[in-house]
Amino acid sequence: MGLLSVVCVSLFFSSTFAVDRGNFKTCDQSAFCKRQRALKPGQSPYRALLETLELSDSRLTLQLINDNNKVHLLLELYRLQGNMTRVKINELKPLKPRFEVPDVLIAEPPTEPLSVLSKDDNGVVLSLGAENQRLIVSARPFRLDIMEGPEVLLSLNSRGLLAFEHLRLHKDTLDFSLPGVEHVYGIPEHADDLKLKTTDGGDPYRLYNLDVFQYELYNPMALYGSIPVMLAHNTQRTMGIFWLNAAETWVDISSNTAGKKPQTDVRWISESGIIDVFIMLGPKPSKVFSQYASLTGTQSFPPLASLGYHQCRWNYNDQEDVKSVDQGFDQHDIPYDFIWLDIEHADGKRYFTWDPHKFPQPKEMLQGLMDKRRKMVSIVDPHIRVDSGYKIHNEITSKDFYVKNKDGKNYEGWCWPGNSGYPDFTKPEMRAWWASMFAYDQYEGSMENLFTWNDMNEPSVFNGPEVTMHKDALHGKWEHRDIHNIYGLYVQMATAEGQIQRSGGVERPFVLTRAFFAGSQRYGAVWTGDNAAEWDHLKISIPMCLSLGLVGVSFCGADVGGFFKNPSTELLVRWYQTGAYQPFFRAHAHLDTTRREPWLFGPENTALIREVIRQRYALLPYWYQLFYQAHKTGMPVMRPLWVDYPKDTATFTIDDEFLIGSDLLVHPVTEEGSRGVTAYLPGAEEVWYDVHTFQKHNGAQNLYIPVTLSSIPVFQRGGSIIPRKDRVRRSSTCMENDPYTLYVALSPKKFAEGELYIDDGHSFNYDTKKEFIHRSLTFANNALTSRYLYSSVLYLSIVWHANLLMISQTGKETPVDFEFDTSMSVLTLRKPGMNAGADWTLLLQ
């Protein structure tokens, strides 16, 4: 009866379609946030003891003292390679050790020497090397200023809000001032605008991973993931602040734009841990992305198939249901790559198992998908049913791998299976064991085309405080409060490693996670959680994914159609049109919703959905190339306009349209009954081509675009070359050897450039054996040229260019079969016959 009552309660909550705000704290209800926020700007009690200064090749150390309680702190300053500064503050002699976050940084960041420029009784001036940058340490009160020439770029403790609570649990807070800045972004996950709002008079933004049923929009409450990274941008510079702390954190933002020079002040308040902050000085957006990537890594390079379309619901009932849905896609000529199984597929919600009645022959089911070159994802959550007949539970128990309660016993709470234990993923031995469970001889019924979904990994505890784990639960010597926000990262890390190991290190993994932290981008994809079939939830998916992209997580998407409720036909079509142009493209729905496979809404709507999914598949070469670039450089795949147009102030608050790479601009239709949208086309020197009509438009203008239900405004930047595969088949793998079409959109100077990246689409051979093709494509002086961009082992390609579409203004005779459409200024060259892996030049005379 206990299990029944808890499950019923959880379903009742989900069927009300509204978040219960009473389950989740505000700052006033969080004792440490309320106490720290009560501190007012003013004279800081901390001063620097300059006589304690020690300088080595790699760091400067200096003691601070709180004149009120005489507690000493240790300040460490590091000048890092790549124009970054690291600031660490800890108690010199803590009553007990403070937690320092492991496993997020990919390595200890390399340092560069600091040098003292001057020193007196008031402070010390240090050189930061590049471009006359200096770090000034003021002694009384303690303050840090980073300057470039006469300009202050950033100040720490300028408002005197540094606080370390010595006798209480280890709370800490620090304030930053950003002169000249009024636009700040990042610190996901929140269902809010791209540009962060000031929090004066309301709650701060909260970072605390929580299982939130149908979340509210446009407020700072915590959601499923937390990435404590903020970007500051103006026309002169982009900077970043990375607050490396895994405890519950609140972020206060205030802004003053009244004077001649605006300023944004930011205060970080964390419940425990130390102050460990990285200041990324840019100055360009791309530089900030590479700086952050050098610290926490880049987006994992996903298998090509995972960039296709995913079909999911809670739940596909049984093997026959899966087979029927799979056949439905073929019958309606709609491509897809992955079908998903939610919690009901497992035997009594015992993960790593199959329900023997509903899924008695999982390998037969998987083989049927494999025969069509398709794949499956099954859910594996980190709460383990407490059941003496369950192998996974017994092994975790015998190895003593469960999280403990404060009394040292196994921590137990309620989740989908009923009474559950929670593996301690902070232990490397636990993660290694978990990874081993994905081996084919351990995960019975699994095959190489089965991948994984980690849900509920905040962790979700239905009967816990705020629907999560008690803060005094123990992970070895550390309390859960210290590590809470990295628990989900560890789950995804171990799962991804399990997929890699099962293939002998050959195949790339695909793992979707709901909870995440800084560094999660290294392990797979993220989605925006339990949204609803409402127009506002469709709109908010854009800034939510843009925010994640700015802080390293490019592989983001939202449940197409909305998880809760039933979408209208118009909303469903518009959501497919939006989702097809977001990085992770999956439809998903709640157990209580009506079925919504793409062909269930009448022939006309089926055709509209089919068309936009086919658009997605045609653009897979471009998506794949962008993910390769993200993996190599840290550049976001889906990005705000200001990233590519950093001096255009009109772009700074736009979050209803976005760029895919630098060359596609998308303005989804997100208003019910819309007959037109206004898109901003950036770049005074740019031209943009409607990808559907090839009509040319000048940049630096607001363009009104009439729309019908079949419309999704997408534009290609003049001066770009985009590879496509216009021969769309049932799955991406079926298109592997199909020809490419190059869409060449000329700039006003009759120039265009682009890239083409090809590898096997699924293995690590691109890295371990350098088996790939990476071509530079250039159109100039009436010649289209393909050359090697990077040296590599030539990946054997039998893929040929089938067409070259020249989007131009005048037509020329050519020595190959061509067609020139004067109404659209499009020159089509038919089957020029060039190999995608060879050097060639095509002259247009």
Coordinates of N, CA, C and O in Angstrom, one line a residue, residues 408-551:
G408 N 24.6 6.6 9.0 CA 25.5 5.6 8.4 C 24.8 4.4 7.8 O 25.5 3.5 7.2
K409 N 23.5 4.4 7.7 CA 22.8 3.3 7.1 C 22.5 3.8 5.6 O 22.6 4.9 5.3
N410 N 22.1 2.8 4.8 CA 21.8 3.1 3.4 C 20.6 4.1 3.4 O 19.6 3.9 4.0
Y411 N 20.8 5.2 2.6 CA 19.8 6.2 2.4 C 18.7 5.6 1.5 O 19.0 5.1 0.4
E412 N 17.5 5.7 1.9 CA 16.4 5.2 1.1 C 15.3 6.3 0.9 O 15.1 7.1 1.9
G413 N 14.7 6.3 -0.2 CA 13.6 7.3 -0.5 C 12.7 6.7 -1.5 O 12.9 5.6 -2.0
W414 N 11.6 7.4 -1.8 CA 10.6 6.9 -2.7 C 10.8 7.5 -4.1 O 10.9 8.7 -4.2
C415 N 10.7 6.6 -5.1 CA 10.7 7.1 -6.5 C 9.8 6.1 -7.3 O 9.1 5.3 -6.7
W416 N 10.0 6.1 -8.6 CA 9.1 5.3 -9.4 C 8.9 3.8 -9.0 O 7.8 3.3 -9.0
P417 N 10.0 3.1 -8.6 CA 9.8 1.7 -8.2 C 9.2 1.5 -6.8 O 9.0 0.4 -6.4
G418 N 9.0 2.6 -6.1 CA 8.7 2.5 -4.6 C 9.9 2.8 -3.8 O 10.7 3.7 -4.1
N419 N 10.1 2.0 -2.7 CA 11.3 2.3 -1.9 C 12.6 2.0 -2.7 O 12.8 0.9 -3.2
S420 N 13.4 3.0 -2.7 CA 14.6 2.9 -3.5 C 15.9 3.3 -2.8 O 15.8 4.2 -1.9
G421 N 17.0 2.8 -3.2 CA 18.3 3.2 -2.8 C 18.9 4.1 -3.9 O 18.5 4.0 -5.1
Y422 N 19.9 4.8 -3.5 CA 20.6 5.8 -4.4 C 22.1 5.5 -4.4 O 22.8 5.7 -3.5
P423 N 22.6 5.0 -5.6 CA 24.0 4.7 -5.7 C 24.8 6.0 -5.5 O 24.4 7.1 -5.9
D424 N 26.0 5.8 -4.8 CA 26.8 7.0 -4.6 C 27.8 7.1 -5.8 O 28.9 6.6 -5.8
F425 N 27.3 7.9 -6.8 CA 28.1 8.1 -8.0 C 29.4 9.0 -7.8 O 30.2 9.1 -8.7
T426 N 29.5 9.6 -6.6 CA 30.7 10.3 -6.4 C 31.9 9.4 -6.2 O 33.1 9.8 -6.3
K427 N 31.7 8.1 -6.0 CA 32.8 7.1 -5.8 C 33.2 6.6 -7.2 O 32.4 6.1 -7.9
P428 N 34.5 6.7 -7.5 CA 35.0 6.2 -8.8 C 34.7 4.7 -8.9 O 34.4 4.3 -10.0
E429 N 34.8 3.9 -7.8 CA 34.5 2.5 -7.9 C 33.1 2.2 -8.3 O 32.7 1.3 -9.0
M430 N 32.1 3.1 -7.7 CA 30.7 2.9 -8.1 C 30.5 3.2 -9.5 O 29.8 2.5 -10.3
R431 N 31.1 4.3 -10.0 CA 30.9 4.6 -11.4 C 31.5 3.6 -12.4 O 30.9 3.2 -13.4
A432 N 32.6 3.0 -12.0 CA 33.2 1.9 -12.8 C 32.3 0.7 -12.8 O 32.1 0.1 -13.9
W433 N 31.7 0.4 -11.7 CA 30.8 -0.8 -11.6 C 29.6 -0.5 -12.5 O 29.1 -1.4 -13.2
W434 N 29.0 0.7 -12.3 CA 27.8 1.1 -13.1 C 28.1 1.0 -14.6 O 27.3 0.4 -15.4
A435 N 29.3 1.4 -15.0 CA 29.6 1.4 -16.4 C 29.7 -0.1 -16.9 O 29.2 -0.4 -18.0
S436 N 30.1 -1.0 -16.0 CA 30.3 -2.4 -16.4 C 28.9 -3.0 -16.6 O 28.8 -4.1 -17.3
M437 N 27.9 -2.5 -16.0 CA 26.5 -3.0 -16.2 C 25.9 -2.9 -17.6 O 24.9 -3.5 -17.9
F438 N 26.6 -2.0 -18.4 CA 26.1 -1.8 -19.8 C 26.7 -2.8 -20.7 O 26.3 -2.8 -21.9
A439 N 27.6 -3.7 -20.2 CA 28.2 -4.7 -21.1 C 27.0 -5.6 -21.6 O 26.0 -5.9 -20.9
Y440 N 27.2 -6.2 -22.8 CA 26.1 -7.0 -23.3 C 25.8 -8.2 -22.5 O 24.6 -8.7 -22.5
D441 N 26.8 -8.7 -21.8 CA 26.5 -9.9 -21.0 C 25.9 -9.6 -19.6 O 25.6 -10.5 -18.9
Q442 N 25.9 -8.3 -19.3 CA 25.3 -7.9 -18.0 C 23.9 -7.3 -18.2 O 23.0 -7.6 -17.5
Y443 N 23.8 -6.4 -19.2 CA 22.5 -5.8 -19.6 C 21.8 -6.8 -20.6 O 21.9 -6.6 -21.8
E444 N 21.1 -7.8 -20.0 CA 20.6 -8.8 -20.9 C 19.5 -8.2 -21.8 O 18.7 -7.4 -21.5
G445 N 19.6 -8.7 -23.1 CA 18.6 -8.2 -24.1 C 19.1 -6.9 -24.8 O 18.5 -6.5 -25.8
S446 N 20.3 -6.4 -24.4 CA 20.8 -5.2 -25.0 C 21.6 -5.5 -26.3 O 22.1 -6.6 -26.4
M447 N 21.7 -4.6 -27.2 CA 22.5 -4.7 -28.4 C 23.1 -3.4 -28.7 O 22.9 -2.4 -28.0
E448 N 24.0 -3.4 -29.7 CA 24.7 -2.2 -30.0 C 23.9 -1.0 -30.5 O 24.4 0.1 -30.5
N449 N 22.6 -1.2 -30.8 CA 21.8 -0.1 -31.2 C 20.8 0.3 -30.1 O 19.8 0.9 -30.4
L450 N 21.2 -0.1 -28.9 CA 20.4 0.4 -27.7 C 21.2 1.4 -26.9 O 22.4 1.2 -26.6
F451 N 20.7 2.6 -26.7 CA 21.3 3.7 -26.0 C 20.5 4.1 -24.8 O 19.5 3.4 -24.5
T452 N 20.9 5.1 -24.1 CA 20.4 5.3 -22.7 C 20.0 6.7 -22.4 O 20.5 7.7 -22.9
W453 N 18.9 6.8 -21.6 CA 18.3 8.0 -21.1 C 18.4 8.0 -19.6 O 17.9 7.1 -18.9
N454 N 19.1 8.9 -19.0 CA 19.2 9.1 -17.5 C 18.3 10.2 -17.1 O 18.5 11.4 -17.3
D455 N 17.2 9.8 -16.5 CA 16.2 10.8 -16.0 C 16.2 10.8 -14.4 O 16.9 10.0 -13.8
M456 N 15.5 11.7 -13.8 CA 15.3 11.7 -12.4 C 16.7 11.8 -11.6 O 16.7 11.4 -10.4
N457 N 17.7 12.3 -12.2 CA 19.0 12.2 -11.6 C 19.5 13.5 -10.9 O 20.7 13.8 -10.8
E458 N 18.5 14.3 -10.4 CA 18.8 15.5 -9.7 C 19.5 15.2 -8.4 O 20.3 16.1 -8.0
P459 N 19.2 14.3 -7.5 CA 18.3 13.1 -7.8 C 16.9 13.4 -7.3 O 16.7 14.3 -6.4
S460 N 15.9 12.8 -7.9 CA 14.6 12.9 -7.5 C 14.2 11.9 -6.4 O 14.5 10.7 -6.5
V461 N 13.7 12.4 -5.3 CA 13.2 11.6 -4.1 C 11.8 12.1 -3.8 O 11.7 13.2 -3.2
F462 N 10.8 11.4 -4.1 CA 9.4 11.9 -4.0 C 9.1 12.3 -2.6 O 8.3 13.3 -2.4
N463 N 9.6 11.6 -1.6 CA 9.3 12.0 -0.2 C 10.5 12.7 0.5 O 10.5 12.8 1.7
G464 N 11.4 13.3 -0.3 CA 12.5 14.1 0.3 C 12.1 15.5 0.3 O 11.2 16.0 -0.4
P465 N 12.9 16.4 1.0 CA 12.7 17.8 1.0 C 12.9 18.4 -0.4 O 13.9 18.1 -1.0
E466 N 11.9 19.2 -0.9 CA 12.0 19.7 -2.2 C 12.1 18.6 -3.3 O 12.7 18.8 -4.3
V467 N 11.5 17.5 -3.0 CA 11.5 16.3 -3.9 C 13.0 15.9 -4.3 O 13.2 15.5 -5.4
T468 N 13.9 16.0 -3.4 CA 15.2 15.6 -3.6 C 15.8 15.0 -2.3 O 15.2 14.8 -1.3
M469 N 17.1 14.7 -2.4 CA 17.8 14.0 -1.3 C 18.0 15.0 -0.1 O 18.3 16.2 -0.3
H470 N 17.9 14.4 1.1 CA 18.2 15.2 2.3 C 19.7 15.7 2.3 O 20.6 15.0 1.9
K471 N 19.9 16.9 2.7 CA 21.2 17.5 2.6 C 22.2 16.9 3.5 O 23.4 17.0 3.3
D472 N 21.7 16.2 4.6 CA 22.7 15.6 5.5 C 23.0 14.1 5.2 O 23.7 13.4 5.9
A473 N 22.5 13.6 4.0 CA 22.9 12.3 3.5 C 24.4 12.4 3.2 O 25.0 13.4 3.0
L474 N 25.0 11.2 3.3 CA 26.5 11.2 3.3 C 27.0 10.5 2.0 O 26.6 9.4 1.7
H475 N 28.0 11.1 1.4 CA 28.8 10.6 0.3 C 30.2 10.4 0.8 O 31.0 11.4 0.7
G476 N 30.5 9.4 1.5 CA 31.8 9.3 2.2 C 31.8 10.3 3.3 O 30.9 10.3 4.1
K477 N 32.8 11.1 3.3 CA 32.9 12.1 4.4 C 32.2 13.4 4.1 O 32.2 14.3 4.9
W478 N 31.6 13.5 2.9 CA 31.0 14.8 2.5 C 29.5 14.6 2.6 O 28.9 13.6 2.2
E479 N 28.8 15.7 3.0 CA 27.4 15.7 3.0 C 26.8 16.0 1.6 O 27.5 16.6 0.7
H480 N 25.6 15.6 1.4 CA 25.0 15.7 0.1 C 24.9 17.2 -0.3 O 25.0 17.6 -1.5
R481 N 24.7 18.1 0.7 CA 24.6 19.5 0.4 C 25.9 20.0 -0.4 O 25.8 21.0 -1.1
D482 N 27.0 19.4 -0.1 CA 28.3 19.8 -0.8 C 28.3 19.4 -2.2 O 28.9 20.2 -3.1
I483 N 27.7 18.3 -2.6 CA 27.9 17.7 -3.9 C 26.6 17.7 -4.8 O 26.6 17.3 -5.9
H484 N 25.5 18.2 -4.2 CA 24.2 18.0 -4.8 C 24.2 18.3 -6.4 O 23.7 17.4 -7.1
N485 N 24.7 19.4 -6.8 CA 24.5 19.7 -8.2 C 25.4 18.9 -9.2 O 25.2 19.1 -10.4
I486 N 26.4 18.1 -8.7 CA 27.2 17.3 -9.6 C 26.7 15.9 -9.6 O 27.3 15.1 -10.3
Y487 N 25.7 15.5 -8.8 CA 25.2 14.1 -8.8 C 24.8 13.7 -10.2 O 25.2 12.6 -10.7
G488 N 24.0 14.5 -10.9 CA 23.5 14.1 -12.2 C 24.6 14.0 -13.2 O 24.6 13.1 -14.1
L489 N 25.6 14.9 -13.1 CA 26.8 14.8 -14.0 C 27.5 13.4 -13.9 O 27.8 12.8 -14.8
Y490 N 27.7 13.0 -12.6 CA 28.3 11.7 -12.4 C 27.5 10.5 -13.0 O 28.1 9.6 -13.5
V491 N 26.2 10.6 -12.9 CA 25.3 9.5 -13.4 C 25.6 9.4 -14.9 O 25.8 8.4 -15.5
Q492 N 25.5 10.6 -15.6 CA 25.7 10.6 -17.1 C 27.1 10.2 -17.4 O 27.3 9.5 -18.4
M493 N 28.1 10.6 -16.7 CA 29.5 10.2 -16.9 C 29.7 8.7 -16.9 O 30.2 8.1 -17.8
A494 N 29.1 8.1 -15.9 CA 29.3 6.6 -15.7 C 28.5 5.9 -16.8 O 29.0 4.9 -17.3
T495 N 27.4 6.4 -17.2 CA 26.6 5.8 -18.2 C 27.3 5.9 -19.6 O 27.4 4.9 -20.3
A496 N 27.8 7.0 -19.9 CA 28.5 7.2 -21.2 C 29.7 6.3 -21.2 O 30.0 5.7 -22.3
E497 N 30.4 6.2 -20.1 CA 31.6 5.4 -20.1 C 31.2 3.9 -20.3 O 31.9 3.1 -20.9
G498 N 30.0 3.5 -19.7 CA 29.6 2.2 -19.9 C 29.3 1.9 -21.4 O 29.6 0.8 -21.9
Q499 N 28.7 2.8 -22.2 CA 28.5 2.6 -23.6 C 29.8 2.5 -24.3 O 29.9 1.7 -25.3
I500 N 30.8 3.3 -24.0 CA 32.1 3.2 -24.6 C 32.8 1.9 -24.4 O 33.3 1.2 -25.3
Q501 N 32.7 1.5 -23.1 CA 33.4 0.2 -22.7 C 32.8 -1.0 -23.4 O 33.5 -1.9 -23.8
R502 N 31.5 -1.0 -23.6 CA 30.8 -2.2 -24.1 C 31.3 -2.4 -25.6 O 31.2 -3.6 -26.1
S503 N 31.7 -1.4 -26.2 CA 32.2 -1.5 -27.6 C 33.7 -1.7 -27.7 O 34.3 -1.6 -28.8
G504 N 34.4 -1.8 -26.6 CA 35.8 -1.9 -26.6 C 36.5 -0.6 -26.9 O 37.6 -0.6 -27.4
G505 N 35.8 0.5 -26.6 CA 36.3 1.8 -26.8 C 36.2 2.3 -28.2 O 36.8 3.4 -28.5
V506 N 35.4 1.7 -29.0 CA 35.4 2.0 -30.4 C 34.2 3.0 -30.8 O 34.4 3.9 -31.5
E507 N 33.1 2.8 -30.1 CA 31.9 3.5 -30.5 C 31.6 4.7 -29.6 O 31.8 4.6 -28.4
R508 N 31.1 5.8 -30.3 CA 30.7 6.9 -29.5 C 29.4 6.7 -28.8 O 28.5 6.0 -29.3
P509 N 29.2 7.2 -27.6 CA 28.0 6.9 -26.8 C 26.9 8.0 -27.2 O 27.2 9.0 -27.8
F510 N 25.7 7.7 -26.8 CA 24.6 8.7 -26.8 C 23.8 8.5 -25.5 O 23.2 7.4 -25.3
V511 N 23.9 9.5 -24.7 CA 23.2 9.5 -23.4 C 22.5 10.8 -23.2 O 23.1 11.9 -23.3
L512 N 21.2 10.8 -22.9 CA 20.5 12.0 -22.6 C 20.3 12.1 -21.1 O 20.0 11.1 -20.4
T513 N 20.5 13.3 -20.5 CA 20.4 13.5 -19.1 C 19.4 14.7 -18.8 O 19.3 15.6 -19.6
R514 N 18.8 14.6 -17.7 CA 17.9 15.7 -17.3 C 18.7 16.6 -16.3 O 18.6 17.8 -16.4
A515 N 19.4 16.1 -15.4 CA 20.2 16.9 -14.5 C 21.6 17.1 -15.0 O 22.2 16.2 -15.7
F516 N 22.2 18.3 -14.8 CA 23.5 18.5 -15.4 C 24.2 19.6 -14.5 O 23.7 20.3 -13.7
F517 N 25.5 19.7 -14.8 CA 26.4 20.7 -14.2 C 27.5 21.1 -15.2 O 27.5 20.6 -16.3
A518 N 28.3 22.0 -14.8 CA 29.4 22.4 -15.6 C 30.2 21.2 -16.0 O 30.6 20.4 -15.1
G519 N 30.5 20.9 -17.2 CA 31.2 19.7 -17.7 C 30.3 18.7 -18.2 O 30.8 17.7 -18.9
S520 N 29.0 18.8 -18.0 CA 28.1 17.7 -18.5 C 28.2 17.6 -20.0 O 27.8 16.6 -20.6
Q521 N 28.6 18.7 -20.7 CA 28.6 18.7 -22.1 C 29.6 17.6 -22.7 O 29.4 17.2 -23.8
R522 N 30.5 17.1 -21.8 CA 31.4 16.1 -22.3 C 30.7 14.7 -22.5 O 31.3 13.8 -23.1
Y523 N 29.5 14.6 -22.0 CA 28.9 13.2 -21.9 C 27.7 13.0 -22.7 O 27.2 11.9 -22.7
G524 N 27.1 14.1 -23.3 CA 25.9 13.8 -24.1 C 25.0 15.0 -24.3 O 25.4 16.1 -24.3
A525 N 23.7 14.7 -24.3 CA 22.7 15.6 -24.6 C 21.9 16.0 -23.3 O 21.9 15.2 -22.3
V526 N 21.1 17.1 -23.4 CA 20.3 17.6 -22.3 C 19.0 18.0 -22.9 O 18.9 18.5 -24.1
W527 N 17.9 17.8 -22.2 CA 16.6 18.4 -22.6 C 16.0 19.3 -21.5 O 16.5 19.2 -20.4
T528 N 15.0 20.1 -21.9 CA 14.5 21.1 -20.9 C 13.5 20.6 -20.0 O 12.8 21.4 -19.3
G529 N 13.3 19.3 -19.9 CA 12.4 18.7 -18.9 C 10.9 18.7 -19.1 O 10.5 18.8 -20.3
D530 N 10.2 18.7 -18.1 CA 8.7 18.4 -18.1 C 8.0 19.7 -18.5 O 7.3 20.3 -17.7
N531 N 8.0 20.0 -19.8 CA 7.3 21.2 -20.3 C 5.8 20.9 -20.6 O 5.4 19.7 -20.3
A532 N 5.1 21.8 -21.1 CA 3.6 21.6 -21.3 C 3.3 22.0 -22.7 O 3.9 22.8 -23.4
A533 N 2.2 21.5 -23.2 CA 1.7 21.8 -24.5 C 1.0 23.1 -24.5 O -0.3 23.2 -24.6
E534 N 1.8 24.2 -24.4 CA 1.3 25.5 -24.4 C 2.2 26.4 -25.2 O 3.4 26.1 -25.3
W535 N 1.7 27.4 -25.8 CA 2.4 28.3 -26.7 C 3.6 28.9 -26.0 O 4.7 29.0 -26.6
D536 N 3.4 29.3 -24.8 CA 4.5 30.0 -24.0 C 5.7 29.0 -23.8 O 6.8 29.4 -23.7
H537 N 5.3 27.7 -23.6 CA 6.4 26.7 -23.4 C 7.2 26.5 -24.7 O 8.4 26.2 -24.7
L538 N 6.5 26.6 -25.8 CA 7.2 26.5 -27.1 C 8.2 27.7 -27.2 O 9.3 27.5 -27.6
K539 N 7.7 28.9 -26.9 CA 8.5 30.1 -27.0 C 9.8 30.0 -26.1 O 10.9 30.3 -26.5
I540 N 9.5 29.5 -24.9 CA 10.6 29.5 -23.9 C 11.7 28.5 -24.2 O 12.9 28.6 -23.7
S541 N 11.4 27.5 -25.1 CA 12.4 26.5 -25.4 C 13.6 27.2 -26.1 O 14.7 26.7 -26.1
I542 N 13.4 28.3 -26.8 CA 14.4 29.0 -27.6 C 15.4 29.6 -26.6 O 16.6 29.2 -26.7
P543 N 15.1 30.5 -25.7 CA 16.1 31.1 -24.8 C 16.7 30.0 -23.9 O 17.8 30.2 -23.5
M544 N 15.9 29.0 -23.5 CA 16.5 28.0 -22.6 C 17.6 27.2 -23.3 O 18.7 27.0 -22.7
C545 N 17.5 26.9 -24.6 CA 18.6 26.2 -25.3 C 19.7 27.2 -25.6 O 20.9 26.8 -25.6
L546 N 19.3 28.4 -25.9 CA 20.4 29.4 -26.2 C 21.3 29.6 -25.0 O 22.5 29.7 -25.1
S547 N 20.6 29.7 -23.8 CA 21.4 29.8 -22.5 C 22.4 28.7 -22.3 O 23.5 28.9 -21.9
L548 N 21.9 27.5 -22.6 CA 22.7 26.3 -22.4 C 23.9 26.3 -23.4 O 25.0 25.9 -23.0
G549 N 23.6 26.7 -24.6 CA 24.7 26.7 -25.6 C 25.8 27.7 -25.2 O 27.0 27.5 -25.5
L550 N 25.4 28.8 -24.6 CA 26.4 29.8 -24.2 C 27.4 29.3 -23.1 O 28.5 29.8 -23.0
V551 N 27.0 28.3 -22.4 CA 27.8 27.7 -21.3 C 28.2 26.3 -21.6 O 28.4 25.5 -20.7

